[in-house]
């Protein structure tokens, strides 16, 4: 049974015009591939994924050092599928050097602005010289093919160069969130067996200097394999403590006569980077993504979902430790776009800072998260928002709530720009579901699966459904999927492929409406089942967040002897509003019962001034539920503020 919800709408809020259709890159690809329509492209990709992904790689114009012998070795055992077998490839060669060979050496490749207002840019040729300098320094330090290298930097140009340099020499980068504490950093470096770590000594954030050195020293004590620490001095004066094998970033390759570094000829499935994701139990999972697979998936997503290419500038407000950074930087460059980086807080020194950066850097595609939007909403003081050359806004990381969606679409864009809802994750190197600039857009929804992903909504037993609410699954492998989990290959199979034969279990709760619009309703293990009715937490939170005093909320299910589960809501308000907690709780109760029905009235409502979240902004519902029920919270290394759990534990 599917419940009516504020997140389910048959309304179309945006439609492409002639300009969008004429320049659409996915329509250009479909025509090039001999498909008259997008449905025809989807059907052909579904029937023949090898044809589709081979065509994508060809259309992107990728340069192979040695051409692959086949697009895939086999598809019948999808957890072992290898893509572009027999080929040799290098993603940095394709992201940078390919464009120089094509005559674009003087075109802008990378732009940046830091929190203090300083700006700069590099052409493809200038970026190439900087990458080669760092490559020479890494090679001189004994770092080469197959070595793992931690990268813990804010969103500065050095972060992009570090990943591109590692990839060029065949080293495997380990992106780590810049704000992690010593334990989280040390665990990831230790699990990856990192031989080197590239880290900032500190950085500016909201007008203050964040000292990273002290935490880095503690982390490196737990990571005995690290022999070289390359320090990017973003905060003058922070020189102690000394780190193991410390080398200054600016000294890498210094004094050498300029010499081009030849891109390493790597097998197509050579690891590009290890992306660690956290669960509620067990150690962080080291997802290994491959050079060619990531290039094809992230590059095509940049072209098809974000509709970017030459003459575009792409920027995502994120951290280099999160997957949207390499998707934007590497995917954007593969697609031919320039990439812009902002290394500061998006609302400092004033709430309009992000729009100023977008305008000053000429950004045409901006990536944001609903969490960031809610923060900017709460600081909105009115006035005109000048978006400059911006033509596409993209969103990922969590489900939209209608209040945040309406604010950015109506208030920020004047109901004129497409919002590209984009959902998939680290484990597939990009999106499963996405909007497109060539198709109508429904509020908070998705146009559907991207071609070649084989997405389905299925029942608990794996049977596909035409419409309704169920598990998001993938019926076939794709190039962006992991090669393995680092050091734990069995865990990869058990996590994604073991629930239904030959089918990927993604862990998202998805819905297809009878109009064919797709929605993500949250993680499936967050799903509520109250009196036999399934309900995604996002549906409840959309109702709660629409109340004017609520900043955000989290809905969880707790055991109930009669209903099976009962609904418990945590509503975050400003600290000053806690004095009105009783009245606010009553308003929440009435709103939920009115919108979703009396059987779904919350059993308990807790009004709080903080909620446990990851440093990327995701609310940790499973952790909230565990702590509320008196169980261990599991892995909390990605949590922004562990003290937020205290109020949860005391609230019952």
Coordinates of C-alpha atoms in Angstrom, one line a residue, residues 110-388:
X110 CA 40.5 24.8 -13.1
X111 CA 39.2 27.9 -11.3
X112 CA 39.2 28.5 -7.5
X113 CA 38.2 30.9 -4.8
X114 CA 39.2 30.7 -1.2
X115 CA 37.3 31.9 1.8
X116 CA 39.6 35.0 2.1
X117 CA 38.4 36.0 -1.4
X118 CA 41.6 35.1 -3.3
X119 CA 41.0 33.7 -6.8
X120 CA 42.9 32.0 -9.6
X121 CA 42.7 29.8 -12.5
X122 CA 44.8 27.4 -14.6
X123 CA 44.6 26.4 -18.2
X124 CA 44.8 22.7 -19.1
X125 CA 48.5 23.3 -19.9
X126 CA 49.1 25.0 -16.6
X127 CA 47.2 22.3 -14.7
X128 CA 49.3 19.7 -16.5
X129 CA 52.6 21.3 -15.5
X130 CA 51.4 21.4 -11.8
X131 CA 50.3 17.7 -12.0
X132 CA 53.7 16.7 -13.5
X133 CA 55.6 18.6 -10.8
X134 CA 53.7 16.7 -8.1
X135 CA 54.1 13.5 -10.0
X136 CA 57.9 14.0 -10.0
X137 CA 57.9 14.6 -6.3
X138 CA 55.8 11.5 -5.5
X139 CA 58.0 9.3 -7.7
X140 CA 61.2 10.8 -6.1
X141 CA 59.7 9.9 -2.7
X142 CA 59.4 6.2 -3.8
X143 CA 55.6 6.3 -4.4
X144 CA 54.5 4.5 -7.6
X145 CA 52.0 2.1 -9.2
X146 CA 49.8 0.4 -6.6
X147 CA 50.8 2.4 -3.6
X148 CA 48.0 3.9 -1.5
X149 CA 48.1 7.6 -0.7
X150 CA 45.8 9.4 1.8
X151 CA 44.5 12.8 0.7
X152 CA 43.0 15.0 3.5
X153 CA 42.5 18.5 2.2
X154 CA 39.7 21.0 2.0
X155 CA 38.2 22.0 -1.4
X156 CA 41.4 23.7 -2.7
X157 CA 43.2 23.3 -5.9
X158 CA 45.9 21.1 -4.3
X159 CA 43.2 18.5 -3.6
X160 CA 42.4 18.2 -7.3
X161 CA 46.0 18.2 -8.3
X162 CA 46.9 15.5 -5.7
X163 CA 44.2 13.1 -7.0
X164 CA 45.1 13.7 -10.6
X165 CA 48.8 13.2 -9.9
X166 CA 48.3 10.0 -8.0
X167 CA 46.2 8.6 -10.8
X168 CA 48.7 9.7 -13.4
X169 CA 51.5 7.6 -11.9
X170 CA 49.1 4.7 -10.9
X171 CA 49.1 5.3 -7.2
X172 CA 45.7 4.7 -5.5
X173 CA 44.4 7.7 -3.6
X174 CA 42.4 7.5 -0.4
X175 CA 40.2 10.6 -0.1
X176 CA 39.5 11.5 3.5
X177 CA 37.1 14.1 4.8
X178 CA 39.1 17.2 5.8
X179 CA 37.4 17.6 9.1
X180 CA 37.8 14.0 10.4
X181 CA 39.4 13.5 13.8
X182 CA 42.5 11.4 14.5
X183 CA 40.7 8.1 15.0
X184 CA 38.7 8.2 11.7
X185 CA 41.8 9.3 9.7
X186 CA 44.0 6.7 11.3
X187 CA 41.6 3.9 10.7
X188 CA 41.2 4.7 7.0
X189 CA 45.0 5.0 6.5
X190 CA 45.7 1.8 8.4
X191 CA 43.0 -0.2 6.6
X192 CA 44.3 1.1 3.2
X193 CA 47.9 0.4 4.1
X194 CA 48.7 4.0 3.0
X195 CA 52.5 4.6 2.4
X196 CA 52.0 8.4 2.2
X197 CA 49.5 11.0 3.4
X198 CA 48.8 14.4 1.8
X199 CA 47.4 16.7 4.5
X200 CA 46.9 20.4 5.2
X201 CA 48.6 21.9 8.2
X202 CA 45.4 23.8 8.8
X203 CA 42.8 25.9 6.9
X204 CA 40.5 28.9 7.3
X205 CA 36.9 28.2 8.2
X206 CA 34.5 31.0 9.1
X207 CA 37.3 33.4 9.8
X208 CA 39.2 31.1 12.1
X209 CA 42.1 28.8 11.6
X210 CA 41.4 25.1 12.0
X211 CA 44.6 23.4 13.2
X212 CA 45.0 20.0 11.5
X213 CA 48.6 19.2 12.5
X214 CA 47.8 18.0 16.0
X215 CA 45.1 15.6 14.9
X216 CA 47.2 14.5 11.9
X217 CA 50.1 13.6 14.3
X218 CA 47.8 11.4 16.4
X219 CA 46.3 9.8 13.3
X220 CA 49.7 8.9 11.9
X221 CA 50.7 7.2 15.1
X222 CA 48.0 4.6 14.3
X223 CA 49.0 4.3 10.7
X224 CA 52.4 2.8 10.9
X225 CA 52.6 2.1 7.1
X226 CA 52.8 5.9 6.3
X227 CA 56.4 6.8 5.7
X228 CA 56.0 10.1 3.9
X229 CA 53.7 13.0 4.9
X230 CA 53.2 15.8 2.4
X231 CA 52.0 18.9 4.1
X232 CA 50.1 21.6 2.2
X233 CA 50.7 24.8 4.2
X234 CA 47.3 26.6 4.0
X235 CA 47.7 28.1 7.5
X236 CA 50.9 30.1 8.0
X237 CA 52.7 29.6 11.3
X238 CA 51.4 26.1 12.0
X239 CA 54.7 24.2 11.9
X240 CA 54.6 21.8 14.8
X241 CA 54.5 18.9 15.6
X242 CA 56.7 17.4 13.0
X243 CA 55.0 14.7 11.0
X244 CA 56.6 11.4 9.8
X245 CA 58.8 11.9 6.8
X246 CA 57.5 15.4 6.4
X247 CA 57.8 17.0 2.9
X248 CA 56.4 20.4 2.0
X249 CA 53.9 20.4 -0.9
X250 CA 55.8 23.3 -2.6
X251 CA 59.0 21.3 -2.5
X252 CA 57.7 18.4 -4.5
X253 CA 59.6 18.3 -7.8
X254 CA 61.2 21.7 -7.0
X255 CA 64.5 22.5 -8.6
X256 CA 64.0 20.0 -11.3
X257 CA 64.2 20.9 -14.9
X258 CA 60.7 20.7 -16.2
X259 CA 60.2 17.2 -17.6
X260 CA 56.9 15.7 -18.8
X261 CA 55.7 12.7 -16.8
X262 CA 54.3 10.0 -19.0
X263 CA 51.0 8.7 -17.8
X264 CA 51.2 5.2 -16.5
X265 CA 49.7 2.6 -18.8
X266 CA 47.3 0.9 -16.4
X267 CA 44.9 -2.1 -16.8
X268 CA 41.4 -0.7 -17.2
X269 CA 40.4 -2.1 -13.8
X270 CA 43.4 -0.7 -12.0
X271 CA 42.2 0.9 -8.7
X272 CA 41.7 4.7 -9.0
X273 CA 40.8 5.4 -5.4
X274 CA 39.5 3.8 -2.3
X275 CA 36.3 5.5 -1.1
X276 CA 35.5 4.7 2.5
X277 CA 31.8 4.5 3.5
X278 CA 30.6 4.0 7.0
X279 CA 27.9 1.7 8.3
X280 CA 26.2 1.3 11.6
X281 CA 28.3 -1.8 12.4
X282 CA 31.7 -3.0 11.5
X283 CA 34.8 -1.2 10.2
X284 CA 34.4 1.4 7.4
X285 CA 34.0 -0.2 3.9
X286 CA 36.9 0.5 1.5
X287 CA 35.1 0.7 -1.9
X288 CA 37.6 0.3 -4.7
X289 CA 36.7 2.1 -7.9
X290 CA 38.6 1.6 -11.1
X291 CA 40.3 4.0 -13.5
X292 CA 38.3 3.3 -16.7
X293 CA 35.1 2.4 -15.0
X294 CA 35.0 5.7 -13.1
X295 CA 36.0 7.7 -16.1
X296 CA 33.1 6.2 -18.2
X297 CA 30.5 6.5 -15.5
X298 CA 31.4 9.9 -14.0
X299 CA 32.1 11.4 -17.4
X300 CA 28.8 10.3 -18.9
X301 CA 26.9 11.4 -15.7
X302 CA 28.5 14.8 -16.1
X303 CA 27.4 15.0 -19.7
X304 CA 24.0 13.3 -19.4
X305 CA 22.7 14.4 -16.0
X306 CA 24.4 17.8 -15.6
X307 CA 24.5 18.5 -19.3
X308 CA 28.0 20.0 -19.1
X309 CA 30.8 20.1 -21.7
X310 CA 33.1 22.6 -23.3
X311 CA 32.3 26.2 -22.3
X312 CA 30.8 25.1 -19.0
X313 CA 32.1 25.5 -15.5
X314 CA 31.0 22.9 -12.9
X315 CA 31.2 23.3 -9.2
X316 CA 29.8 21.2 -6.3
X317 CA 29.7 22.5 -2.7
X318 CA 31.3 19.5 -1.0
X319 CA 34.5 18.2 0.5
X320 CA 37.2 16.2 -1.4
X321 CA 36.5 13.3 0.9
X322 CA 33.0 12.8 -0.4
X323 CA 32.1 11.2 -3.7
X324 CA 30.6 14.2 -5.4
X325 CA 34.0 15.8 -5.5
X326 CA 35.7 13.3 -7.8
X327 CA 32.5 12.9 -9.8
X328 CA 32.5 16.7 -10.4
X329 CA 36.3 17.2 -10.8
X330 CA 37.2 14.1 -12.8
X331 CA 33.8 13.6 -14.4
X332 CA 33.6 17.3 -15.3
X333 CA 37.1 17.3 -16.9
X334 CA 36.4 14.0 -18.8
X335 CA 33.2 15.6 -20.2
X336 CA 35.3 18.6 -21.3
X337 CA 34.0 21.1 -18.7
X338 CA 36.1 23.5 -16.6
X339 CA 35.8 22.9 -12.9
X340 CA 35.5 25.5 -10.1
X341 CA 36.5 24.9 -6.5
X342 CA 35.4 26.9 -3.4
X343 CA 37.5 26.3 -0.3
X344 CA 35.4 28.0 2.3
X345 CA 32.0 28.1 4.1
X346 CA 29.1 28.8 1.7
X347 CA 27.5 31.3 4.1
X348 CA 30.5 33.2 5.3
X349 CA 30.9 36.1 5.9
X350 CA 27.3 36.5 4.8
X351 CA 24.5 34.2 3.7
X352 CA 24.8 35.2 0.0
X353 CA 28.5 34.2 -0.2
X354 CA 27.8 31.1 -2.3
X355 CA 25.9 33.0 -4.9
X356 CA 28.7 35.5 -5.1
X357 CA 31.2 32.7 -5.8
X358 CA 28.9 31.2 -8.4
X359 CA 28.7 34.6 -10.2
X360 CA 32.4 35.5 -9.8
X361 CA 33.7 32.2 -11.2
X362 CA 31.1 32.0 -14.0
X363 CA 29.7 28.7 -12.7
X364 CA 27.1 27.2 -15.1
X365 CA 26.3 24.0 -13.1
X366 CA 26.1 24.1 -9.3
X367 CA 25.8 21.1 -7.0
X368 CA 24.3 21.4 -3.6
X369 CA 22.6 19.3 -0.9
X370 CA 19.2 19.8 0.7
X371 CA 20.9 20.2 4.0
X372 CA 22.9 23.2 2.7
X373 CA 19.7 24.6 1.2
X374 CA 17.9 24.4 4.6
X375 CA 20.7 26.2 6.3
X376 CA 20.7 29.0 3.7
X377 CA 16.9 29.2 3.9
X378 CA 17.1 29.9 7.6
X379 CA 19.4 32.8 7.0
X380 CA 17.5 34.3 4.0
X381 CA 17.1 38.1 4.5
X382 CA 15.5 38.8 1.2
X383 CA 16.9 40.8 -1.7
X384 CA 17.8 39.8 -5.2
X385 CA 19.9 36.7 -5.9
X386 CA 22.1 37.1 -9.0
X387 CA 23.1 33.7 -10.3
X388 CA 25.3 35.0 -13.2

